[in-house]
């Protein structure tokens, strides 16, 4: 009788401890790391319009880097972006949060808005969800190299060697993912999965975190 | 058992009830200790919630080396102390004065602890803001505030890596041109890591709370 009672009292306690331990061990809530601050920037897009980091605050954005004369070497990267765009129905994103794709050209001398627009058509960038843009020469170096921590270098023949990276930035302007190597799972698979993890985090955002989305315009010093 | 066992008067039944009571008390005490323990552990494990975007970078905050009215200023000068960076400009009509006033109030709230906090405003208008102008401007809000600027290409790099967008915009004849810019506060901890980016909307109390946490941990 007394033994039964002790068991009766012990079972719920053991259950609580086990649940806590399993939570710590298995981490059922998956969160992407907050790798670093994404750069602030002011670009000119394929329509000749300004595109700034503040315009993208509140949206989840996947950045890639390239240039219109790139040709075949950029194909795989562009195909990855296209594949992710086609699979966005797998991501349960809050309807208020847009998923955007921005390809930054590090060849501003050649890539005028007209050239970017023509290149966009070639690779299937619609100019709305997926935008091509560049910046004035000094700024583009700061954004791509110092800001996004990737690299490019002009070769003697005018082509570029560059880092085929994809960088995922959340609506608060924080880098949440960097993708460089094709592993067993493709980059597209991983990125789609990570977008879904981010979507869950955004749905659960509250307090100051939610404020960053709601009051994005207040971050600016308006006249 | 015989029928007398069910009558409460017998000493046998009294002993059994005492035993049940003892078990009950032991179970309650175990449960209370367990709940109290779990709550204590969970409260310790629950992380402090900052009032802005948390950064968990493994790299130290990007280096800043610029000029104030009193000479060169670098992040390395503040090793072991907390630094708050703000990007603004002295012609700024509303956001910058509001933010700096709020920051000054947060320093007051921190009391003596504010001695270990360095507030640095970096000008995003290097054409008009000389080191002297920007230093004098920030001292109006708190004599300890530091104002710095530098060559436009250096400012562009520093602002970019700190996630700050800025661009000239048209103003009136009275104000001259304006500069749109990201109006966040970047808080760097004692070890030189950028820890949290506070939004413009935050209150002085929230800013002070986050800084206090970083001073203690």
Coordinates of C-alpha atoms in Angstrom, one line a residue:
Chain A
X1 CA 0.0 0.0 0.0
X2 CA 2.6 2.6 1.0
X3 CA 4.9 1.5 -1.8
X4 CA 2.0 2.1 -4.2
X5 CA 1.5 5.6 -2.9
X6 CA 5.2 6.5 -3.3
X7 CA 5.1 5.2 -6.9
X8 CA 1.9 7.2 -7.4
X9 CA 3.7 10.4 -6.3
X10 CA 7.0 9.6 -8.1
X11 CA 5.5 8.9 -11.6
X12 CA 4.4 12.4 -12.4
X13 CA 7.8 13.8 -11.1
X14 CA 9.8 11.4 -13.2
X15 CA 7.6 12.2 -16.2
X16 CA 8.3 16.0 -15.8
X17 CA 12.0 15.4 -15.5
X18 CA 12.1 13.1 -18.5
X19 CA 10.1 15.6 -20.6
X20 CA 12.5 18.4 -19.6
X21 CA 15.5 16.3 -20.4
X22 CA 14.2 15.2 -23.8
X23 CA 13.5 18.9 -24.6
X24 CA 17.1 19.8 -23.8
X25 CA 18.5 16.8 -25.7
X26 CA 16.3 16.8 -28.8
X27 CA 15.6 20.5 -29.1
X28 CA 12.1 20.2 -30.7
X29 CA 12.1 23.9 -31.5
X30 CA 14.5 24.5 -34.4
X31 CA 15.9 28.0 -34.9
X32 CA 18.3 29.3 -37.4
X33 CA 21.4 31.0 -36.0
X34 CA 21.6 34.8 -36.0
X35 CA 24.9 34.9 -37.9
X36 CA 25.6 38.6 -38.2
X37 CA 24.1 41.9 -39.2
X38 CA 23.3 42.0 -42.9
X39 CA 24.7 45.1 -44.7
X40 CA 22.8 48.3 -45.2
X41 CA 22.7 49.4 -48.8
X42 CA 21.3 51.5 -51.5
X43 CA 21.1 49.8 -54.9
X44 CA 19.7 50.7 -58.4
X45 CA 17.5 47.9 -59.7
X46 CA 16.7 46.6 -63.2
X47 CA 14.0 49.2 -63.6
X48 CA 16.3 52.0 -62.7
X49 CA 14.7 52.4 -59.3
X50 CA 16.2 52.6 -55.9
X51 CA 16.3 49.4 -53.8
X52 CA 17.5 49.8 -50.2
X53 CA 18.0 47.5 -47.3
X54 CA 15.2 49.4 -45.6
X55 CA 12.8 48.6 -48.4
X56 CA 13.5 44.9 -47.7
X57 CA 13.0 45.2 -43.9
X58 CA 10.1 43.0 -43.0
X59 CA 10.7 40.7 -45.9
X60 CA 12.7 37.5 -45.9
X61 CA 15.3 37.9 -48.7
X62 CA 17.6 35.4 -50.4
X63 CA 20.6 37.2 -51.9
X64 CA 22.9 35.9 -54.7
X65 CA 25.7 37.7 -56.5
X66 CA 26.6 37.7 -60.2
X67 CA 26.9 39.7 -63.4
X68 CA 25.1 39.8 -66.7
X69 CA 28.1 38.6 -68.8
X70 CA 28.5 35.6 -66.5
X71 CA 27.1 33.0 -68.8
X72 CA 27.3 29.3 -68.0
X73 CA 29.1 29.6 -64.6
X74 CA 26.1 31.4 -63.1
X75 CA 23.6 28.9 -64.5
X76 CA 23.5 26.6 -61.6
X77 CA 23.1 29.4 -59.0
X78 CA 20.3 30.9 -61.0
X79 CA 18.6 27.5 -61.4
X80 CA 18.7 27.1 -57.7
X81 CA 17.0 30.4 -57.2
X82 CA 14.3 29.4 -59.8
X83 CA 13.8 26.1 -58.1
X84 CA 13.2 27.7 -54.7
X85 CA 10.8 30.2 -56.2
X86 CA 8.8 27.4 -57.7
X87 CA 8.7 25.5 -54.4
X88 CA 7.5 28.4 -52.2
X89 CA 4.2 26.7 -51.7
X90 CA 6.1 24.3 -49.4
X91 CA 6.8 27.3 -47.0
X92 CA 4.1 28.2 -44.6
X93 CA 5.0 31.9 -44.4
X94 CA 2.8 34.5 -42.8
X95 CA 0.9 36.2 -45.6
X96 CA 2.2 39.6 -44.4
X97 CA 5.8 38.6 -44.9
X98 CA 7.1 38.5 -48.5
X99 CA 9.9 36.2 -49.6
X100 CA 12.1 38.2 -52.0
X101 CA 15.1 37.3 -54.1
X102 CA 17.8 39.8 -55.0
X103 CA 20.8 39.2 -57.2
X104 CA 23.4 41.9 -56.8
X105 CA 25.7 42.5 -59.8
X106 CA 29.3 43.4 -58.9
X107 CA 29.9 44.7 -62.4
X108 CA 28.3 48.2 -62.3
X109 CA 30.5 49.4 -65.1
X110 CA 28.7 47.1 -67.6
X111 CA 25.4 46.3 -65.8
X112 CA 23.2 49.3 -66.5
X113 CA 19.5 48.9 -65.6
X114 CA 18.8 48.0 -69.3
X115 CA 21.4 45.3 -69.3
X116 CA 20.2 43.9 -66.0
X117 CA 16.6 43.9 -67.3
X118 CA 17.6 42.0 -70.4
X119 CA 19.6 39.5 -68.3
X120 CA 16.7 39.1 -65.9
X121 CA 14.5 38.0 -68.7
X122 CA 17.1 35.5 -69.8
X123 CA 17.3 33.9 -66.4
X124 CA 13.6 34.1 -65.5
X125 CA 13.8 36.9 -62.9
X126 CA 10.4 38.6 -62.9
X127 CA 11.7 42.0 -61.6
X128 CA 9.2 41.8 -58.8
X129 CA 9.8 38.9 -56.5
X130 CA 13.2 38.3 -58.0
X131 CA 15.1 41.6 -58.6
X132 CA 18.5 42.3 -60.2
X133 CA 20.3 45.3 -58.9
X134 CA 23.7 46.9 -58.6
X135 CA 25.3 49.9 -56.9
X136 CA 28.0 52.5 -57.6
X137 CA 31.5 50.9 -57.7
X138 CA 32.8 51.7 -54.2
X139 CA 29.5 50.9 -52.5
X140 CA 29.0 47.6 -54.3
X141 CA 32.4 46.4 -53.0
X142 CA 31.5 47.4 -49.4
X143 CA 28.1 45.6 -49.7
X144 CA 29.3 42.4 -51.3
X145 CA 32.7 42.0 -49.7
X146 CA 32.6 43.7 -46.3
X147 CA 28.9 43.4 -45.8
X148 CA 27.9 39.9 -47.1
X149 CA 31.4 38.5 -46.5
X150 CA 31.6 37.0 -50.0
X151 CA 34.1 37.9 -52.7
X152 CA 34.6 38.7 -56.4
X153 CA 37.6 39.6 -58.4
X154 CA 37.9 40.9 -61.9
X155 CA 40.1 38.9 -64.2
X156 CA 42.3 40.4 -66.9
X157 CA 39.8 39.5 -69.6
X158 CA 37.0 41.4 -67.9
X159 CA 35.2 38.3 -66.5
X160 CA 35.0 37.7 -62.8
X161 CA 35.8 34.9 -60.4
X162 CA 33.4 35.0 -57.6
X163 CA 31.9 33.2 -54.6
X164 CA 28.7 31.4 -55.7
X165 CA 27.0 32.0 -52.3
X166 CA 23.4 32.3 -51.3
X167 CA 22.7 34.4 -48.3
X168 CA 19.4 34.3 -46.4
X169 CA 18.4 37.5 -44.5
X170 CA 15.4 37.8 -42.2
X171 CA 13.1 40.8 -41.9
X172 CA 15.1 42.2 -39.0
X173 CA 18.2 42.5 -41.2
X174 CA 20.1 39.6 -39.7
X175 CA 21.9 37.0 -41.8
X176 CA 20.3 33.6 -40.9
X177 CA 21.9 31.3 -43.5
X178 CA 24.8 31.1 -45.9
X179 CA 24.9 28.4 -48.5
X180 CA 28.0 27.6 -50.4
X181 CA 28.5 23.9 -51.0
X182 CA 26.3 21.4 -52.7
X183 CA 26.0 18.6 -50.1
X184 CA 24.0 15.4 -50.4
X185 CA 20.9 17.4 -50.1
X186 CA 20.7 20.2 -52.6
X187 CA 21.0 23.9 -51.6
X188 CA 17.4 24.3 -52.8
X189 CA 16.1 21.6 -50.4
X190 CA 18.0 23.1 -47.5
X191 CA 16.9 26.6 -48.2
X192 CA 13.3 25.7 -48.6
X193 CA 13.4 23.9 -45.3
X194 CA 15.2 26.8 -43.6
X195 CA 12.6 29.3 -45.0
X196 CA 9.9 27.2 -43.3
X197 CA 11.8 27.3 -40.0
X198 CA 12.0 31.0 -40.3
X199 CA 8.3 31.2 -41.2
X200 CA 7.5 29.5 -37.9
X201 CA 9.7 31.9 -36.0
X202 CA 8.0 34.9 -37.6
X203 CA 4.5 33.5 -36.8
X204 CA 5.6 33.3 -33.2
X205 CA 7.3 36.7 -33.0
X206 CA 6.1 39.1 -30.3
X207 CA 7.2 42.2 -28.5
X208 CA 10.1 44.1 -30.0
X209 CA 10.7 41.4 -32.6
X210 CA 7.2 41.8 -34.0
X211 CA 7.6 45.6 -33.8
X212 CA 10.4 45.5 -36.3
X213 CA 8.0 44.2 -38.9
X214 CA 5.1 46.4 -38.1
X215 CA 7.0 49.7 -37.9
X216 CA 9.6 49.2 -40.6
X217 CA 9.2 52.7 -41.9
X218 CA 10.0 54.3 -38.5
X219 CA 13.6 53.1 -38.8
X220 CA 14.2 56.0 -41.2
X221 CA 14.9 59.6 -40.5
X222 CA 12.1 61.2 -42.6
X223 CA 12.0 64.9 -43.3
Chain B
X1 CA -10.1 -8.9 8.1
X2 CA -13.0 -9.2 10.5
X3 CA -15.8 -6.8 10.9
X4 CA -14.2 -4.8 13.8
X5 CA -11.6 -3.5 11.4
X6 CA -14.0 -1.0 9.9
X7 CA -15.0 0.6 13.2
X8 CA -12.8 3.7 13.8
X9 CA -12.6 3.0 17.6
X10 CA -10.1 0.1 17.2
X11 CA -6.4 1.0 17.6
X12 CA -5.6 -1.1 14.6
X13 CA -7.5 1.3 12.2
X14 CA -6.1 4.4 13.9
X15 CA -2.6 3.2 13.1
X16 CA -3.5 2.5 9.5
X17 CA -4.8 6.1 9.1
X18 CA -1.7 7.6 10.6
X19 CA 0.3 5.6 8.1
X20 CA -1.8 6.9 5.2
X21 CA -1.4 10.4 6.5
X22 CA 2.4 10.0 6.7
X23 CA 2.6 8.8 3.1
X24 CA 0.3 11.6 2.0
X25 CA 2.6 14.2 3.7
X26 CA 5.7 12.7 2.2
X27 CA 4.2 12.7 -1.3
X28 CA 3.1 16.3 -0.9
X29 CA 6.6 17.4 0.3
X30 CA 8.3 15.5 -2.6
X31 CA 5.9 17.2 -5.1
X32 CA 6.4 20.7 -3.6
X33 CA 10.2 20.3 -3.6
X34 CA 10.0 19.0 -7.2
X35 CA 7.9 21.9 -8.5
X36 CA 10.0 24.5 -6.6
X37 CA 13.2 22.9 -8.0
X38 CA 11.9 22.7 -11.6
X39 CA 10.7 26.4 -11.4
X40 CA 14.1 27.6 -10.1
X41 CA 16.0 25.6 -12.8
X42 CA 13.7 26.8 -15.6
X43 CA 13.9 30.5 -14.4
X44 CA 17.7 30.3 -14.5
X45 CA 17.6 28.5 -17.9
X46 CA 15.2 31.1 -19.4
X47 CA 17.4 33.6 -21.3
X48 CA 17.1 37.3 -20.8
X49 CA 14.8 38.8 -23.5
X50 CA 16.4 41.8 -25.2
X51 CA 14.3 44.7 -26.5
X52 CA 15.6 44.4 -30.1
X53 CA 17.2 42.0 -32.6
X54 CA 19.8 39.8 -31.0
X55 CA 23.0 39.0 -33.0
X56 CA 24.9 35.8 -32.1
X57 CA 27.9 36.5 -34.3
X58 CA 31.1 34.6 -33.6
X59 CA 33.1 37.5 -35.1
X60 CA 33.8 40.6 -33.2
X61 CA 32.0 43.8 -34.2
X62 CA 33.6 45.4 -37.2
X63 CA 36.4 47.8 -36.4
X64 CA 35.6 51.5 -36.4
X65 CA 38.4 54.1 -36.6
X66 CA 37.2 57.7 -37.1
X67 CA 37.8 61.3 -35.9
X68 CA 36.2 63.2 -33.1
X69 CA 36.8 66.8 -32.3
X70 CA 39.3 65.6 -29.7
X71 CA 41.2 63.3 -31.9
X72 CA 41.0 59.7 -33.3
X73 CA 38.4 57.3 -31.9
X74 CA 38.5 53.6 -32.3
X75 CA 36.4 50.8 -30.9
X76 CA 39.5 49.3 -29.4
X77 CA 39.7 52.4 -27.1
X78 CA 36.7 51.0 -25.2
X79 CA 37.9 47.5 -24.6
X80 CA 36.2 46.0 -21.6
X81 CA 33.3 48.5 -21.7
X82 CA 29.9 48.6 -23.4
X83 CA 29.6 50.7 -26.6
X84 CA 26.5 52.0 -28.1
X85 CA 26.8 53.1 -31.8
X86 CA 24.3 55.4 -33.5
X87 CA 24.4 56.7 -37.0
X88 CA 23.0 60.2 -37.5
X89 CA 23.8 63.7 -38.6
X90 CA 23.7 67.1 -37.0
X91 CA 21.2 68.7 -39.4
X92 CA 18.8 65.9 -38.6
X93 CA 15.4 67.5 -37.9
X94 CA 13.8 65.0 -35.6
X95 CA 14.9 61.3 -35.3
X96 CA 18.5 62.0 -34.2
X97 CA 17.7 64.5 -31.4
X98 CA 14.9 62.2 -30.2
X99 CA 17.2 59.2 -30.1
X100 CA 20.1 61.0 -28.5
X101 CA 17.8 62.5 -25.8
X102 CA 16.4 59.0 -25.1
X103 CA 20.0 57.7 -24.9
X104 CA 20.9 60.4 -22.5
X105 CA 17.9 59.5 -20.3
X106 CA 19.0 55.8 -20.4
X107 CA 22.5 56.9 -19.2
X108 CA 20.8 58.7 -16.3
X109 CA 18.8 55.6 -15.4
X110 CA 22.0 53.6 -15.4
X111 CA 23.5 55.9 -12.7
X112 CA 27.1 55.1 -11.8
X113 CA 27.1 52.2 -14.1
X114 CA 27.0 54.5 -17.1
X115 CA 30.7 55.2 -16.5
X116 CA 31.3 51.9 -18.3
X117 CA 29.1 52.8 -21.3
X118 CA 30.4 54.8 -24.3
X119 CA 27.9 56.4 -26.7
X120 CA 29.3 57.1 -30.1
X121 CA 27.4 58.9 -32.9
X122 CA 28.8 58.3 -36.4
X123 CA 27.9 61.0 -38.9
X124 CA 26.3 59.9 -42.1
X125 CA 26.7 63.4 -43.5
X126 CA 30.5 63.7 -43.7
X127 CA 30.3 66.6 -46.1
X128 CA 28.8 69.0 -43.6
X129 CA 29.7 67.4 -40.3
X130 CA 33.3 68.1 -39.3
X131 CA 34.7 66.2 -36.3
X132 CA 34.3 69.4 -34.3
X133 CA 30.7 70.0 -35.3
X134 CA 29.5 66.4 -34.6
X135 CA 31.4 66.3 -31.2
X136 CA 29.9 69.6 -30.1
X137 CA 26.4 68.5 -31.2
X138 CA 26.3 65.3 -29.2
X139 CA 27.6 67.0 -26.1
X140 CA 24.4 69.0 -25.9
X141 CA 22.6 65.7 -25.0
X142 CA 25.2 64.3 -22.6
X143 CA 28.7 65.7 -22.1
X144 CA 30.2 62.2 -22.3
X145 CA 28.7 61.4 -25.7
X146 CA 31.3 61.1 -28.5
X147 CA 30.7 62.3 -32.1
X148 CA 32.8 61.1 -34.9
X149 CA 33.1 61.3 -38.7
X150 CA 35.6 60.5 -41.4
X151 CA 36.1 60.4 -45.2
X152 CA 33.0 59.6 -47.1
X153 CA 34.3 56.2 -48.4
X154 CA 35.2 55.2 -44.8
X155 CA 31.8 56.2 -43.5
X156 CA 30.2 54.2 -46.4
X157 CA 32.0 51.1 -45.4
X158 CA 31.3 51.4 -41.6
X159 CA 27.6 52.1 -42.2
X160 CA 27.3 49.3 -44.6
X161 CA 28.8 46.6 -42.3
X162 CA 26.6 47.9 -39.4
X163 CA 23.5 47.4 -41.5
X164 CA 22.9 51.1 -41.9
X165 CA 21.5 52.5 -45.1
X166 CA 21.8 56.2 -45.7
X167 CA 21.1 58.4 -48.7
X168 CA 20.7 62.1 -49.4
X169 CA 17.2 63.4 -49.8
X170 CA 15.7 66.7 -50.7
X171 CA 15.0 69.2 -47.9
X172 CA 13.8 72.7 -47.7
X173 CA 15.8 75.9 -48.3
X174 CA 16.1 76.3 -44.5
X175 CA 17.4 72.8 -43.8
X176 CA 19.4 72.1 -46.9
X177 CA 19.5 68.5 -48.0
X178 CA 18.4 65.8 -45.6
X179 CA 19.9 62.4 -45.1
X180 CA 17.6 59.4 -44.8
X181 CA 19.2 56.8 -42.6
X182 CA 18.6 53.7 -40.5
X183 CA 18.0 54.9 -37.0
X184 CA 18.9 51.9 -34.9
X185 CA 21.2 51.7 -31.8
X186 CA 23.9 49.0 -32.0
X187 CA 25.0 47.7 -28.6
X188 CA 28.5 46.1 -28.3
X189 CA 29.3 44.1 -25.2
X190 CA 32.5 44.3 -23.0
X191 CA 34.2 41.7 -25.2
X192 CA 33.6 43.5 -28.4
X193 CA 30.8 41.5 -29.8
X194 CA 27.7 43.2 -31.4
X195 CA 25.0 41.8 -29.2
X196 CA 21.8 43.6 -29.9
X197 CA 20.3 46.1 -32.4
X198 CA 17.7 48.3 -30.7
X199 CA 14.9 49.8 -32.8
X200 CA 14.2 53.5 -32.9
X201 CA 10.9 52.9 -31.0
X202 CA 12.5 51.5 -27.9
X203 CA 12.1 53.5 -24.6
X204 CA 14.9 54.8 -22.4
X205 CA 14.0 52.2 -19.8
X206 CA 14.3 49.3 -22.3
X207 CA 17.6 50.6 -23.6
X208 CA 18.9 50.9 -20.0
X209 CA 17.7 47.4 -19.1
X210 CA 19.5 45.8 -22.1
X211 CA 22.7 47.7 -21.3
X212 CA 22.5 46.8 -17.7
X213 CA 22.2 43.1 -18.6
X214 CA 25.3 43.4 -20.8
X215 CA 27.2 45.2 -18.1
X216 CA 26.5 42.3 -15.7
X217 CA 27.1 39.4 -18.0

